[in-house]
mmCIF file with all atom_site columns, C-alpha atoms in Angstrom:
data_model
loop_
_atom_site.group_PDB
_atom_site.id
_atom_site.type_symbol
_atom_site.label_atom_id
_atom_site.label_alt_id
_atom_site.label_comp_id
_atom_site.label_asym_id
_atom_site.label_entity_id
_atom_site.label_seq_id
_atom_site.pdbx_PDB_ins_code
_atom_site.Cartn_x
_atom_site.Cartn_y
_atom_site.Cartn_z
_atom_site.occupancy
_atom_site.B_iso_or_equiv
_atom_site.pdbx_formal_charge
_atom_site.auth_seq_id
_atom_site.auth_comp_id
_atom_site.auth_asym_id
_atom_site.auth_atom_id
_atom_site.pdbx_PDB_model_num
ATOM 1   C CA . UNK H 1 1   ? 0.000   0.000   0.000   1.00 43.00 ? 1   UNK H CA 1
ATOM 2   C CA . UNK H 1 2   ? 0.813   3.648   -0.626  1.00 47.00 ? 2   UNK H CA 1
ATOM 3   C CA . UNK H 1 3   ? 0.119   7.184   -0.169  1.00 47.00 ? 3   UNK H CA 1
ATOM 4   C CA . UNK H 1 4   ? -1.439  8.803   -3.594  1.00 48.00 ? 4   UNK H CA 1
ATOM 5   C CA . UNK H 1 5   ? -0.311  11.682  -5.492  1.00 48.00 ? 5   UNK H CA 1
ATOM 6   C CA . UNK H 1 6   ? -1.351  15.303  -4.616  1.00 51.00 ? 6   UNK H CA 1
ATOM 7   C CA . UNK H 1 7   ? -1.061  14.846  -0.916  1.00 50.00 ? 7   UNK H CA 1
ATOM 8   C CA . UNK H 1 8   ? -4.980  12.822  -0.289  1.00 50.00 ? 8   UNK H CA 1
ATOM 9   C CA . UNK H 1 9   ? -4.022  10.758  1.862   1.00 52.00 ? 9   UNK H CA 1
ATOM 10  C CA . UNK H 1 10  ? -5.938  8.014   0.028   1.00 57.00 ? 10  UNK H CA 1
ATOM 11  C CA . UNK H 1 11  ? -4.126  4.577   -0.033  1.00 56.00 ? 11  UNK H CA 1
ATOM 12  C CA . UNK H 1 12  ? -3.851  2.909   -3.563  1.00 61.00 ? 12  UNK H CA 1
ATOM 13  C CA . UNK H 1 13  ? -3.141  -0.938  -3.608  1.00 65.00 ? 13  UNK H CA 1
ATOM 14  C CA . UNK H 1 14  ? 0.105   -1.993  -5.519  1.00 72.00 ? 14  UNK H CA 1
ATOM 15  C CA . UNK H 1 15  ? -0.752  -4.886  -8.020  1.00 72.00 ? 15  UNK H CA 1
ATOM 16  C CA . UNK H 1 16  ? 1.687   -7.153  -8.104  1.00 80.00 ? 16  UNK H CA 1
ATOM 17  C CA . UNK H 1 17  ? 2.814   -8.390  -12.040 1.00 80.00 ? 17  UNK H CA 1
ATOM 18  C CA . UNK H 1 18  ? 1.692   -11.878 -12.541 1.00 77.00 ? 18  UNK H CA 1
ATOM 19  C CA . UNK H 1 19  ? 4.501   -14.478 -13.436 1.00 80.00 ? 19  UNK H CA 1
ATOM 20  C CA . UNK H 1 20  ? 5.459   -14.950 -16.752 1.00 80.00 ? 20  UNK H CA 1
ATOM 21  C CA . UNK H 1 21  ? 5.101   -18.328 -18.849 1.00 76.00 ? 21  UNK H CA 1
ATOM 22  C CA . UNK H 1 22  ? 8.411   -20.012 -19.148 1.00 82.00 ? 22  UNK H CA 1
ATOM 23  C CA . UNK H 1 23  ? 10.157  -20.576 -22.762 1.00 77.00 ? 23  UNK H CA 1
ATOM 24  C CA . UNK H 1 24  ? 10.473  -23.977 -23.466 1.00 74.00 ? 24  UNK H CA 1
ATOM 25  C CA . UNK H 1 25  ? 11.589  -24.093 -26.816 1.00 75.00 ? 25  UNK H CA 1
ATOM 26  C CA . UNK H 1 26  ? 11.178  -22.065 -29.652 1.00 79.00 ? 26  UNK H CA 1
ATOM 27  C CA . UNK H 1 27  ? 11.283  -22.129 -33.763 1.00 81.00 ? 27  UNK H CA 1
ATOM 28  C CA . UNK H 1 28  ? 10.794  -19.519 -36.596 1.00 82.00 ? 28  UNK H CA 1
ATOM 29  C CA . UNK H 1 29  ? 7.555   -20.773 -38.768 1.00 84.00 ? 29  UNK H CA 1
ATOM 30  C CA . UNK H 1 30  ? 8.034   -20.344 -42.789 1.00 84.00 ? 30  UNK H CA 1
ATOM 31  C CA . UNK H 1 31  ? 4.541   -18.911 -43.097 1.00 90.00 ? 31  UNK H CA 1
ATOM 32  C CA . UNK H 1 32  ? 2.874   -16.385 -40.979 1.00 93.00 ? 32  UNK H CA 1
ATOM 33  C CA . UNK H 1 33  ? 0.543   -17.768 -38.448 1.00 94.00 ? 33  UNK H CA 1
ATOM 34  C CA . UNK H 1 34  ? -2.809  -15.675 -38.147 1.00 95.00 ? 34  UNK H CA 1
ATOM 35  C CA . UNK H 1 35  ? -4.604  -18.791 -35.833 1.00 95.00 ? 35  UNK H CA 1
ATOM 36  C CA . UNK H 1 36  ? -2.913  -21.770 -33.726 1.00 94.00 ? 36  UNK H CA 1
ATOM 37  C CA . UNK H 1 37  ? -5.648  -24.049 -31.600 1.00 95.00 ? 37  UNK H CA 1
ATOM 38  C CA . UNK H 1 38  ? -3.733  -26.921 -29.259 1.00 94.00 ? 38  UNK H CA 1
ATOM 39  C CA . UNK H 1 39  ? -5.440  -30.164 -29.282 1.00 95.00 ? 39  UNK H CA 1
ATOM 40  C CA . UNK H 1 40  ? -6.429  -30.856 -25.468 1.00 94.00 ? 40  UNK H CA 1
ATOM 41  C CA . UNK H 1 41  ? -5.662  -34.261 -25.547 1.00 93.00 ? 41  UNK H CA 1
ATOM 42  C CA . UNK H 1 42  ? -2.312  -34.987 -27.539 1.00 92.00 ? 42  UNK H CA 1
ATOM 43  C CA . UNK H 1 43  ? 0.509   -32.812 -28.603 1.00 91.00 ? 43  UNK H CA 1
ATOM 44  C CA . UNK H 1 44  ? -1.240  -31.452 -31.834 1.00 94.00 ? 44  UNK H CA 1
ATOM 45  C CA . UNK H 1 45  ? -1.659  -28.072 -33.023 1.00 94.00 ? 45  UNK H CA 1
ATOM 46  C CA . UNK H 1 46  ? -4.044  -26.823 -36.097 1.00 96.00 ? 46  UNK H CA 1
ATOM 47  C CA . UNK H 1 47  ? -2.507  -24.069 -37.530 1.00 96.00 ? 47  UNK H CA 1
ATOM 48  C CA . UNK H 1 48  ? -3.660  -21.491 -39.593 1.00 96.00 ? 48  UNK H CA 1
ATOM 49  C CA . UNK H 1 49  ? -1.347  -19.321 -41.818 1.00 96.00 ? 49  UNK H CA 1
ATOM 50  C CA . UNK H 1 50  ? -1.889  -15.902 -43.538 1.00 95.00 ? 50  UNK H CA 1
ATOM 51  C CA . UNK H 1 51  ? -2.278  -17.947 -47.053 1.00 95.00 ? 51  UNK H CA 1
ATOM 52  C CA . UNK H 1 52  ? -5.322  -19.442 -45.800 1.00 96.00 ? 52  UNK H CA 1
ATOM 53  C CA . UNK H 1 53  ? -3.912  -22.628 -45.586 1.00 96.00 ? 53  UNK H CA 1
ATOM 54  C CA . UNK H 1 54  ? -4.276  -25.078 -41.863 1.00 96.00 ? 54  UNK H CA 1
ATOM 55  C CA . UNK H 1 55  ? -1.411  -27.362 -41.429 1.00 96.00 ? 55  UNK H CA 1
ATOM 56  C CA . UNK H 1 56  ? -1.604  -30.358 -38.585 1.00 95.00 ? 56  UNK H CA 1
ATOM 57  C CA . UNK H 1 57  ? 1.635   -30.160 -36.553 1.00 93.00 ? 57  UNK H CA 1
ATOM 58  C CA . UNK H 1 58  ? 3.176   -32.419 -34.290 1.00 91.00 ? 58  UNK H CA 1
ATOM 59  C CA . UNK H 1 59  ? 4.717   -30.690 -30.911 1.00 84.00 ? 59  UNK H CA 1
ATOM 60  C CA . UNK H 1 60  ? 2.966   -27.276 -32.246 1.00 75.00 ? 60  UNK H CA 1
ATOM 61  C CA . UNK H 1 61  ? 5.287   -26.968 -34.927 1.00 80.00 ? 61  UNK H CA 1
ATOM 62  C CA . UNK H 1 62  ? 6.787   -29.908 -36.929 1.00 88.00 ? 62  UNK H CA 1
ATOM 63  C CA . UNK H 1 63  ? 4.139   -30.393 -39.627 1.00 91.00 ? 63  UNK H CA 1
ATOM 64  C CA . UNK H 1 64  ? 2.235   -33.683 -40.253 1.00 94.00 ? 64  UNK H CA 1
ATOM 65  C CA . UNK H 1 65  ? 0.204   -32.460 -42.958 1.00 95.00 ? 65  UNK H CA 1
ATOM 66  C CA . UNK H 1 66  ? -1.466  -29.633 -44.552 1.00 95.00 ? 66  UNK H CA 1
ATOM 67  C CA . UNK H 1 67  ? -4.334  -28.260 -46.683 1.00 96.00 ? 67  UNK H CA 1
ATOM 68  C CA . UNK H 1 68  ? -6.392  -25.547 -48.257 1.00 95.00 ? 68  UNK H CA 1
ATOM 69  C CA . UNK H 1 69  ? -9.309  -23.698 -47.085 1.00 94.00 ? 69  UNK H CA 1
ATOM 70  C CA . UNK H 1 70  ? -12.301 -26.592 -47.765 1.00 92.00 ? 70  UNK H CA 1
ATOM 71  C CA . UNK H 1 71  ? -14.038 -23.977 -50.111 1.00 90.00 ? 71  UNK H CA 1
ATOM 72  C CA . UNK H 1 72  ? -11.696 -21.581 -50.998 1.00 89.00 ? 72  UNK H CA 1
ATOM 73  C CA . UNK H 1 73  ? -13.149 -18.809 -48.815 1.00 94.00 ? 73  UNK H CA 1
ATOM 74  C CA . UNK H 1 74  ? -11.283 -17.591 -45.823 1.00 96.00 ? 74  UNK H CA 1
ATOM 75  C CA . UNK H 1 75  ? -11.073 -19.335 -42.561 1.00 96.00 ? 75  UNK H CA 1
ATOM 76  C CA . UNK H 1 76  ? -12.313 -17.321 -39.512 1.00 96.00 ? 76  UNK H CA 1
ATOM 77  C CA . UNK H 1 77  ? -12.468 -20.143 -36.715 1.00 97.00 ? 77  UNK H CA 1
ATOM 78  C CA . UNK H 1 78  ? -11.005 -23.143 -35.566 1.00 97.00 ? 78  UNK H CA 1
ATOM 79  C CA . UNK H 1 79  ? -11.677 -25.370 -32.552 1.00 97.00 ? 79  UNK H CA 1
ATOM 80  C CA . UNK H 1 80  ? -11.113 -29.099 -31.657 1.00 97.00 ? 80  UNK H CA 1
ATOM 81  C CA . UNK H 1 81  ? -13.242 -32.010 -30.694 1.00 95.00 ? 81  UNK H CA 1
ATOM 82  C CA . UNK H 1 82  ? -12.794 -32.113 -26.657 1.00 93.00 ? 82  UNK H CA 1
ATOM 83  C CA . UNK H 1 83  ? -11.890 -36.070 -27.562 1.00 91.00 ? 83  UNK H CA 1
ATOM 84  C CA . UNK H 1 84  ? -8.815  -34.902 -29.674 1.00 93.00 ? 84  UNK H CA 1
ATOM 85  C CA . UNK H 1 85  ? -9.827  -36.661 -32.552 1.00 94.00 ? 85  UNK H CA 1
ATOM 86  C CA . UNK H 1 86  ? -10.730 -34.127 -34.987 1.00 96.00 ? 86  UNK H CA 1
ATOM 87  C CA . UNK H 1 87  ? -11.538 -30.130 -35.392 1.00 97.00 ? 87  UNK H CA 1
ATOM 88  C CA . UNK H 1 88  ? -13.897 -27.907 -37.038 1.00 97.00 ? 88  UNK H CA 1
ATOM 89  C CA . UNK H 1 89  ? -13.126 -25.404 -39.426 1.00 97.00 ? 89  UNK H CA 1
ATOM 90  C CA . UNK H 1 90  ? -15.245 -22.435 -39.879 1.00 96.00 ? 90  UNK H CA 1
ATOM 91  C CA . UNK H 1 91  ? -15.000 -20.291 -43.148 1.00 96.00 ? 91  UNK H CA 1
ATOM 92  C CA . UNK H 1 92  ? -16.136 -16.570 -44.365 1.00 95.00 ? 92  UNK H CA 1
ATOM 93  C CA . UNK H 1 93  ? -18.813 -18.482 -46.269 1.00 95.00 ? 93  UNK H CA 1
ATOM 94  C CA . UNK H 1 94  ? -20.678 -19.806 -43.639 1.00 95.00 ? 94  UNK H CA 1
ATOM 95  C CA . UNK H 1 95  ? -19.558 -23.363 -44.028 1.00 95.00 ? 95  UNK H CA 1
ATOM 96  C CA . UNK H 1 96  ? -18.281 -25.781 -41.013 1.00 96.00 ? 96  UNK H CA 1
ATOM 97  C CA . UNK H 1 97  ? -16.002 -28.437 -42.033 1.00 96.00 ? 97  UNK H CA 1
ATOM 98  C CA . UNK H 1 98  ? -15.034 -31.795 -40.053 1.00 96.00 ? 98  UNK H CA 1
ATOM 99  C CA . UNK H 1 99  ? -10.981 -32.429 -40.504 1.00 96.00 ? 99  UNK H CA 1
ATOM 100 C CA . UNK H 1 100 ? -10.348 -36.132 -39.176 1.00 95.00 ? 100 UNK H CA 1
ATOM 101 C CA . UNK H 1 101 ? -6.864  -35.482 -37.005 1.00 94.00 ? 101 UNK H CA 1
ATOM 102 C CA . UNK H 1 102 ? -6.207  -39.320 -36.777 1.00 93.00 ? 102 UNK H CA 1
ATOM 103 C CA . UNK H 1 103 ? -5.038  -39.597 -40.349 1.00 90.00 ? 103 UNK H CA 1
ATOM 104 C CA . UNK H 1 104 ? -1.729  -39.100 -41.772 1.00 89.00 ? 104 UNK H CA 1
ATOM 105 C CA . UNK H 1 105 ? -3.000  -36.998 -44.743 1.00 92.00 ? 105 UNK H CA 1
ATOM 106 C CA . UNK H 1 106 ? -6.288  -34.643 -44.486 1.00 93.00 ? 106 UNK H CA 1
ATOM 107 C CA . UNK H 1 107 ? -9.558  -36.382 -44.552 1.00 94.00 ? 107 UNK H CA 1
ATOM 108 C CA . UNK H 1 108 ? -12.473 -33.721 -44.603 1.00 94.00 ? 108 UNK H CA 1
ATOM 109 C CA . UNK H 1 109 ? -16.225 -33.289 -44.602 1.00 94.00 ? 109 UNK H CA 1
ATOM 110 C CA . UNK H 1 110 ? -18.966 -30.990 -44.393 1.00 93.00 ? 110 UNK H CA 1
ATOM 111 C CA . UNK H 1 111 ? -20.698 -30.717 -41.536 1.00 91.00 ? 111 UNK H CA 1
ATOM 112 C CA . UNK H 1 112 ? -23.108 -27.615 -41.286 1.00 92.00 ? 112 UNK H CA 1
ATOM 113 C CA . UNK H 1 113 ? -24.005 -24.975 -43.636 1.00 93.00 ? 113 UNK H CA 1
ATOM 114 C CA . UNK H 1 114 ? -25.053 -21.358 -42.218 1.00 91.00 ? 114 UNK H CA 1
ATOM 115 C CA . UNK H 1 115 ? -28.566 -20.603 -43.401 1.00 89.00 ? 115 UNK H CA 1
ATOM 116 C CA . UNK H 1 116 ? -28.079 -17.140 -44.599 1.00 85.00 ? 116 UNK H CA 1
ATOM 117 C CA . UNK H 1 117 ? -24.421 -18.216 -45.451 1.00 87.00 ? 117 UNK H CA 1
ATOM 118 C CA . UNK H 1 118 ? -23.354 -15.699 -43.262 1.00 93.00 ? 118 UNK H CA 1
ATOM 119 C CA . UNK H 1 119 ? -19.760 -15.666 -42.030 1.00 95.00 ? 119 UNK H CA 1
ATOM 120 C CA . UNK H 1 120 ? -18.319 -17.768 -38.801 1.00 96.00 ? 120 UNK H CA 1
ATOM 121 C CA . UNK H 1 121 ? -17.106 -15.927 -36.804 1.00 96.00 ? 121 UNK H CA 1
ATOM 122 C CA . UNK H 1 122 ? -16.513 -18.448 -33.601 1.00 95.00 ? 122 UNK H CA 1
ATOM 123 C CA . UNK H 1 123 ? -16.843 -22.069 -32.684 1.00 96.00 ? 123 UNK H CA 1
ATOM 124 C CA . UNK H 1 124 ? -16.403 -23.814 -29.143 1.00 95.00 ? 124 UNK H CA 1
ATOM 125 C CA . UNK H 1 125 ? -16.526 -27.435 -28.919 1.00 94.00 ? 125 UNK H CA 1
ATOM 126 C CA . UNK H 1 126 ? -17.087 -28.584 -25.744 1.00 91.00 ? 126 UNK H CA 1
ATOM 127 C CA . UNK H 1 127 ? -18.096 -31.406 -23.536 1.00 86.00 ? 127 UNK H CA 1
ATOM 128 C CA . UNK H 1 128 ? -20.807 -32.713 -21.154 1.00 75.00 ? 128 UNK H CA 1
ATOM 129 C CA . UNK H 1 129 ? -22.567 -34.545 -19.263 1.00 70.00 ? 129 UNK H CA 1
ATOM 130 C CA . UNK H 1 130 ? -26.123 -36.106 -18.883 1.00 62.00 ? 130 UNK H CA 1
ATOM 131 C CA . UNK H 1 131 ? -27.601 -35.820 -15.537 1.00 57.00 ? 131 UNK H CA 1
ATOM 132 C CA . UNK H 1 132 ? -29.227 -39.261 -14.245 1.00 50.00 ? 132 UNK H CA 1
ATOM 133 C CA . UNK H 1 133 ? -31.854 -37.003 -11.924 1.00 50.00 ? 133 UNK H CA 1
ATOM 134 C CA . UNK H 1 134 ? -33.015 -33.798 -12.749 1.00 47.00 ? 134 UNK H CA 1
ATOM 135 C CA . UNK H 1 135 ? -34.849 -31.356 -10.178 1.00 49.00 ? 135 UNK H CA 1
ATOM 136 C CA . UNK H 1 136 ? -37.134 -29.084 -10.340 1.00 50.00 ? 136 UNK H CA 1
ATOM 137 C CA . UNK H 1 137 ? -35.766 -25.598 -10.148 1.00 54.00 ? 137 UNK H CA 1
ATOM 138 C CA . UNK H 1 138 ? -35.664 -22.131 -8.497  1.00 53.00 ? 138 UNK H CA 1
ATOM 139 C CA . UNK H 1 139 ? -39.013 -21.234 -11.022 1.00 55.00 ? 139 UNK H CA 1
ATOM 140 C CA . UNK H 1 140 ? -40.887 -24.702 -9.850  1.00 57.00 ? 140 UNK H CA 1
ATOM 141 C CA . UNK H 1 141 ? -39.991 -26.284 -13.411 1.00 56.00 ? 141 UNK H CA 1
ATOM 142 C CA . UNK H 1 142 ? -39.289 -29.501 -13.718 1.00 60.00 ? 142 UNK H CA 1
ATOM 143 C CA . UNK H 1 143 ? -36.756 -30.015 -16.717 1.00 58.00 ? 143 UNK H CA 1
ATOM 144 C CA . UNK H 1 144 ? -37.478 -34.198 -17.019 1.00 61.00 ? 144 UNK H CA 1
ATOM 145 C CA . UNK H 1 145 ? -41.083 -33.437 -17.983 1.00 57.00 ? 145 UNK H CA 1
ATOM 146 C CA . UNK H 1 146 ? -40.352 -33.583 -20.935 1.00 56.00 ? 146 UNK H CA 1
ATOM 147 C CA . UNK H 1 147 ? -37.740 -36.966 -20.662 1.00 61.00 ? 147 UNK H CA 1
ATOM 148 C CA . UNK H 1 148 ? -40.492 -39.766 -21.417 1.00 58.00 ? 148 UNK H CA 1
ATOM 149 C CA . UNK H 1 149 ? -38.108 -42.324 -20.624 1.00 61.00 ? 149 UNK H CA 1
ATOM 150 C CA . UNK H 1 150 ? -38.220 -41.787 -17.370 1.00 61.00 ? 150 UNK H CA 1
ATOM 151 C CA . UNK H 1 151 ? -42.047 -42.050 -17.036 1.00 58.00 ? 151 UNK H CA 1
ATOM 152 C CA . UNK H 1 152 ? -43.034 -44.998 -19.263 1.00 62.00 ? 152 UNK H CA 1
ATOM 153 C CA . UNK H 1 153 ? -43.089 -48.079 -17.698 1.00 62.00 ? 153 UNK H CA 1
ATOM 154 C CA . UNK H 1 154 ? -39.660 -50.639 -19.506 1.00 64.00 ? 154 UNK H CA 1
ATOM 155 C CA . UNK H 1 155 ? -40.629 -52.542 -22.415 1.00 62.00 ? 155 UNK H CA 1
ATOM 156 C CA . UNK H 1 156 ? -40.766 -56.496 -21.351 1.00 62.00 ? 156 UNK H CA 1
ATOM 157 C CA . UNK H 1 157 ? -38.153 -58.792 -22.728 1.00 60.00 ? 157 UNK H CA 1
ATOM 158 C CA . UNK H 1 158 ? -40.453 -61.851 -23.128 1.00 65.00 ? 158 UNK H CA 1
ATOM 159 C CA . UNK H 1 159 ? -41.597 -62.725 -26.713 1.00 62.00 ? 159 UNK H CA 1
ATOM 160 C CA . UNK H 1 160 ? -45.649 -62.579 -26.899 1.00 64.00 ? 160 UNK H CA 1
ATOM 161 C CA . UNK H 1 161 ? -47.572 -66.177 -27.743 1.00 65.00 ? 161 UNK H CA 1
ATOM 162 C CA . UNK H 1 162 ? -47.810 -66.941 -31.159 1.00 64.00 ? 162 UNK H CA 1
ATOM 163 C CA . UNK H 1 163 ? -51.407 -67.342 -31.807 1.00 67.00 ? 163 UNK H CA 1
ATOM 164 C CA . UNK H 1 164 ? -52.542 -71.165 -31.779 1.00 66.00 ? 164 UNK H CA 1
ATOM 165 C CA . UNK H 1 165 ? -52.025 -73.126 -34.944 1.00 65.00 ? 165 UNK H CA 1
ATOM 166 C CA . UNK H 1 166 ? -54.550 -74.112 -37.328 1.00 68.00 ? 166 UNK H CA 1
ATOM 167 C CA . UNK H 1 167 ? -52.769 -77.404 -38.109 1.00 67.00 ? 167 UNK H CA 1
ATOM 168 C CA . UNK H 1 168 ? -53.917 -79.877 -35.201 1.00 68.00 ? 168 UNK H CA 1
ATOM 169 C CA . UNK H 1 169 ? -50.389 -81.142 -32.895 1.00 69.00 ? 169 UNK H CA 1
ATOM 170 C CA . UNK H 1 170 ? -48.517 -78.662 -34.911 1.00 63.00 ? 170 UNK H CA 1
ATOM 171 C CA . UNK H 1 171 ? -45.615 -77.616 -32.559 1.00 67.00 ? 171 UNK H CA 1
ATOM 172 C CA . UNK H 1 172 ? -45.795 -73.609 -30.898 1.00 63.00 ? 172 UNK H CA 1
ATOM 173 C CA . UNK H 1 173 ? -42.387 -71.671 -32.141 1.00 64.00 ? 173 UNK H CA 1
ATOM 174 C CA . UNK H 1 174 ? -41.907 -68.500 -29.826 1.00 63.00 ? 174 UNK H CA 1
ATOM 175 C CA . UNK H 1 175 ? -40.253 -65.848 -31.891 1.00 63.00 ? 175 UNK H CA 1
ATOM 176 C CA . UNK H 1 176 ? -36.768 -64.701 -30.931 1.00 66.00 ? 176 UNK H CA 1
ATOM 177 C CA . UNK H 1 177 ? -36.185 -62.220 -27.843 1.00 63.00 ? 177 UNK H CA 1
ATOM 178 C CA . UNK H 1 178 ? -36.197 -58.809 -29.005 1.00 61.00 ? 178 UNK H CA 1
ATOM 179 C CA . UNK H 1 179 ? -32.987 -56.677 -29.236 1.00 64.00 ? 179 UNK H CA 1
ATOM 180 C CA . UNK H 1 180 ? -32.468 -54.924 -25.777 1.00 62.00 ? 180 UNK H CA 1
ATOM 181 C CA . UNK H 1 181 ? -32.725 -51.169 -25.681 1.00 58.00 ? 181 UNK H CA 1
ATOM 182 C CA . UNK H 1 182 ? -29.683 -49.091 -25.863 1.00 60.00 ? 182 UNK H CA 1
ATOM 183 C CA . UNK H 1 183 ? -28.023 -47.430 -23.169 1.00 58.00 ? 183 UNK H CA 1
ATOM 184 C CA . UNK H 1 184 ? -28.443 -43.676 -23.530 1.00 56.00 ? 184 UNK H CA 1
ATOM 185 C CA . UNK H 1 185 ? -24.676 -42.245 -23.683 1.00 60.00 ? 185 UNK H CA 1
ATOM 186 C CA . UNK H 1 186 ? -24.627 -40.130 -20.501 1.00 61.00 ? 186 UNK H CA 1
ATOM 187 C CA . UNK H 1 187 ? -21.481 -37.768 -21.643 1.00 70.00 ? 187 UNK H CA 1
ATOM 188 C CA . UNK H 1 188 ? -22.081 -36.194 -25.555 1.00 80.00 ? 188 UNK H CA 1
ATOM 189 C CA . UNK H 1 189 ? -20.286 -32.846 -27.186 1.00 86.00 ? 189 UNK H CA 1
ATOM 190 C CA . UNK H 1 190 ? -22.178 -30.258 -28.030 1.00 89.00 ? 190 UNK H CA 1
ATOM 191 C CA . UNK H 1 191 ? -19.973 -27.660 -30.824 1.00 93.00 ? 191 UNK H CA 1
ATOM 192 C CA . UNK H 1 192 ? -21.631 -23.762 -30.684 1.00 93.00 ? 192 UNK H CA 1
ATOM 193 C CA . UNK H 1 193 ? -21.676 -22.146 -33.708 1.00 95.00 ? 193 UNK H CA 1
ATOM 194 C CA . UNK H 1 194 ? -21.624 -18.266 -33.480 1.00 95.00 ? 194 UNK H CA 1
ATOM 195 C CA . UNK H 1 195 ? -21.827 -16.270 -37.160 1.00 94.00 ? 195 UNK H CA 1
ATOM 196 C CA . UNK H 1 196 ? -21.735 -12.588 -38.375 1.00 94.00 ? 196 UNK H CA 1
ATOM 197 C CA . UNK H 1 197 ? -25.799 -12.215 -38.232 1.00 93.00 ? 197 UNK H CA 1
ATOM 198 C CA . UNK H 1 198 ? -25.654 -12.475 -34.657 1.00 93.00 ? 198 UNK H CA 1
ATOM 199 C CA . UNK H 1 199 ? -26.818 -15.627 -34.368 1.00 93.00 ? 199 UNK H CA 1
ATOM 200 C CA . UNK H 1 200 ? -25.405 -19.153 -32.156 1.00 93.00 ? 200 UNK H CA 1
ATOM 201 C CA . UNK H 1 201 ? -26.669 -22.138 -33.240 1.00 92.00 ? 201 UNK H CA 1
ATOM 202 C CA . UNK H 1 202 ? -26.144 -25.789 -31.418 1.00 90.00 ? 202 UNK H CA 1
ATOM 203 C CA . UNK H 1 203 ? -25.258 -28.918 -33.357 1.00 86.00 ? 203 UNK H CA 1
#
């Protein structure tokens, strides 16, 4: 603490500079990097260079592969599957493109489309995860209301009768058990698409 200027009297607190990140290594890219997103899982990097081009790089600089924009517009955001397994590419024309990171050359898709093929301007892929019980809240609503799952009774696993033959002595075949039902995956992703018209959309 310390006195201000001009004779106050009033005490000003002293902020204290926060620590710097330490230099681990470090390497002069041949192309300008306008965009670098770190894989949270491995040590991958998608970069994005002033050409327009992304490259896949191994220890955020030694490249594995690269490859042009998907439609020759401008890329505005990247951002990576929370598994590590892939990223998302968003361009000036409104497209989202899927980039498989597991491959050893680029392996693409399409994977939305802006309606108004307005630009993206951000992306966030993130994780999480499906609550088994759900309360009702501060406003008295009950967000499993709508969950019918949890309010039908199960489906039973034992085949119905097949009805009685017309053939007199003729031996009663019970069909095969159904498949059981699938468990619902309690953790998903969920990737937030933000674009110039102001609008986020959820896919």
């Amino acid at each position: 603490m310390r006195a201000g200027s001009g004779g106050s009297g009033r005490l000003q607190k002293q902020h204290t500079p926060l620590p710097m990140f330490p230099v681990y290594s470090e390497k002069i890219l041949k192309k300008r990097a306008t965009k670098i997103v770190w894989c949270p899982t491995s040590d991958l990097a998608a970069i994005l260079y002033h050409d327009n081009t992304i490259a896949l790089c191994r220890d955020g600089t030694s490249p594995v592969w690269d490859m042009p924009s998907p439609d020759e517009s401008a890329v505005t955001a990247l951002a990576w599957d929370p598994n590590g397994h892939e990223f998302v590419i968003g361009s000036e024309s409104g497209l989202v493109t899927r980039v498989d990171a597991t491959c050893y050359k680029p392996k693409s898709s399409t994977c939305w489309q802006s309606p108004g093929q307005s630009s993206i301007t951000s992306l966030a892929w993130v994780k999480f995860s499906k609550r088994e019980e759900y309360g009702a809240n501060q406003y008295g609503f009950d967000p499993s209301v709508f969950d019918f799952d949890n309010h039908l009774p199960p489906l039973s696993m034992e085949p119905p009768d097949q009805p009685a033959p017309l053939i007199p002595n003729a031996k009663q075949v019970k069909p095969p058990l159904p498949d059981p039902p699938r468990a619902l995956k309690m953790e998903h992703t969920l990737l937030l698409i933000g674009d110039s018209s102001g609008h986020v959309y959820l896919w």
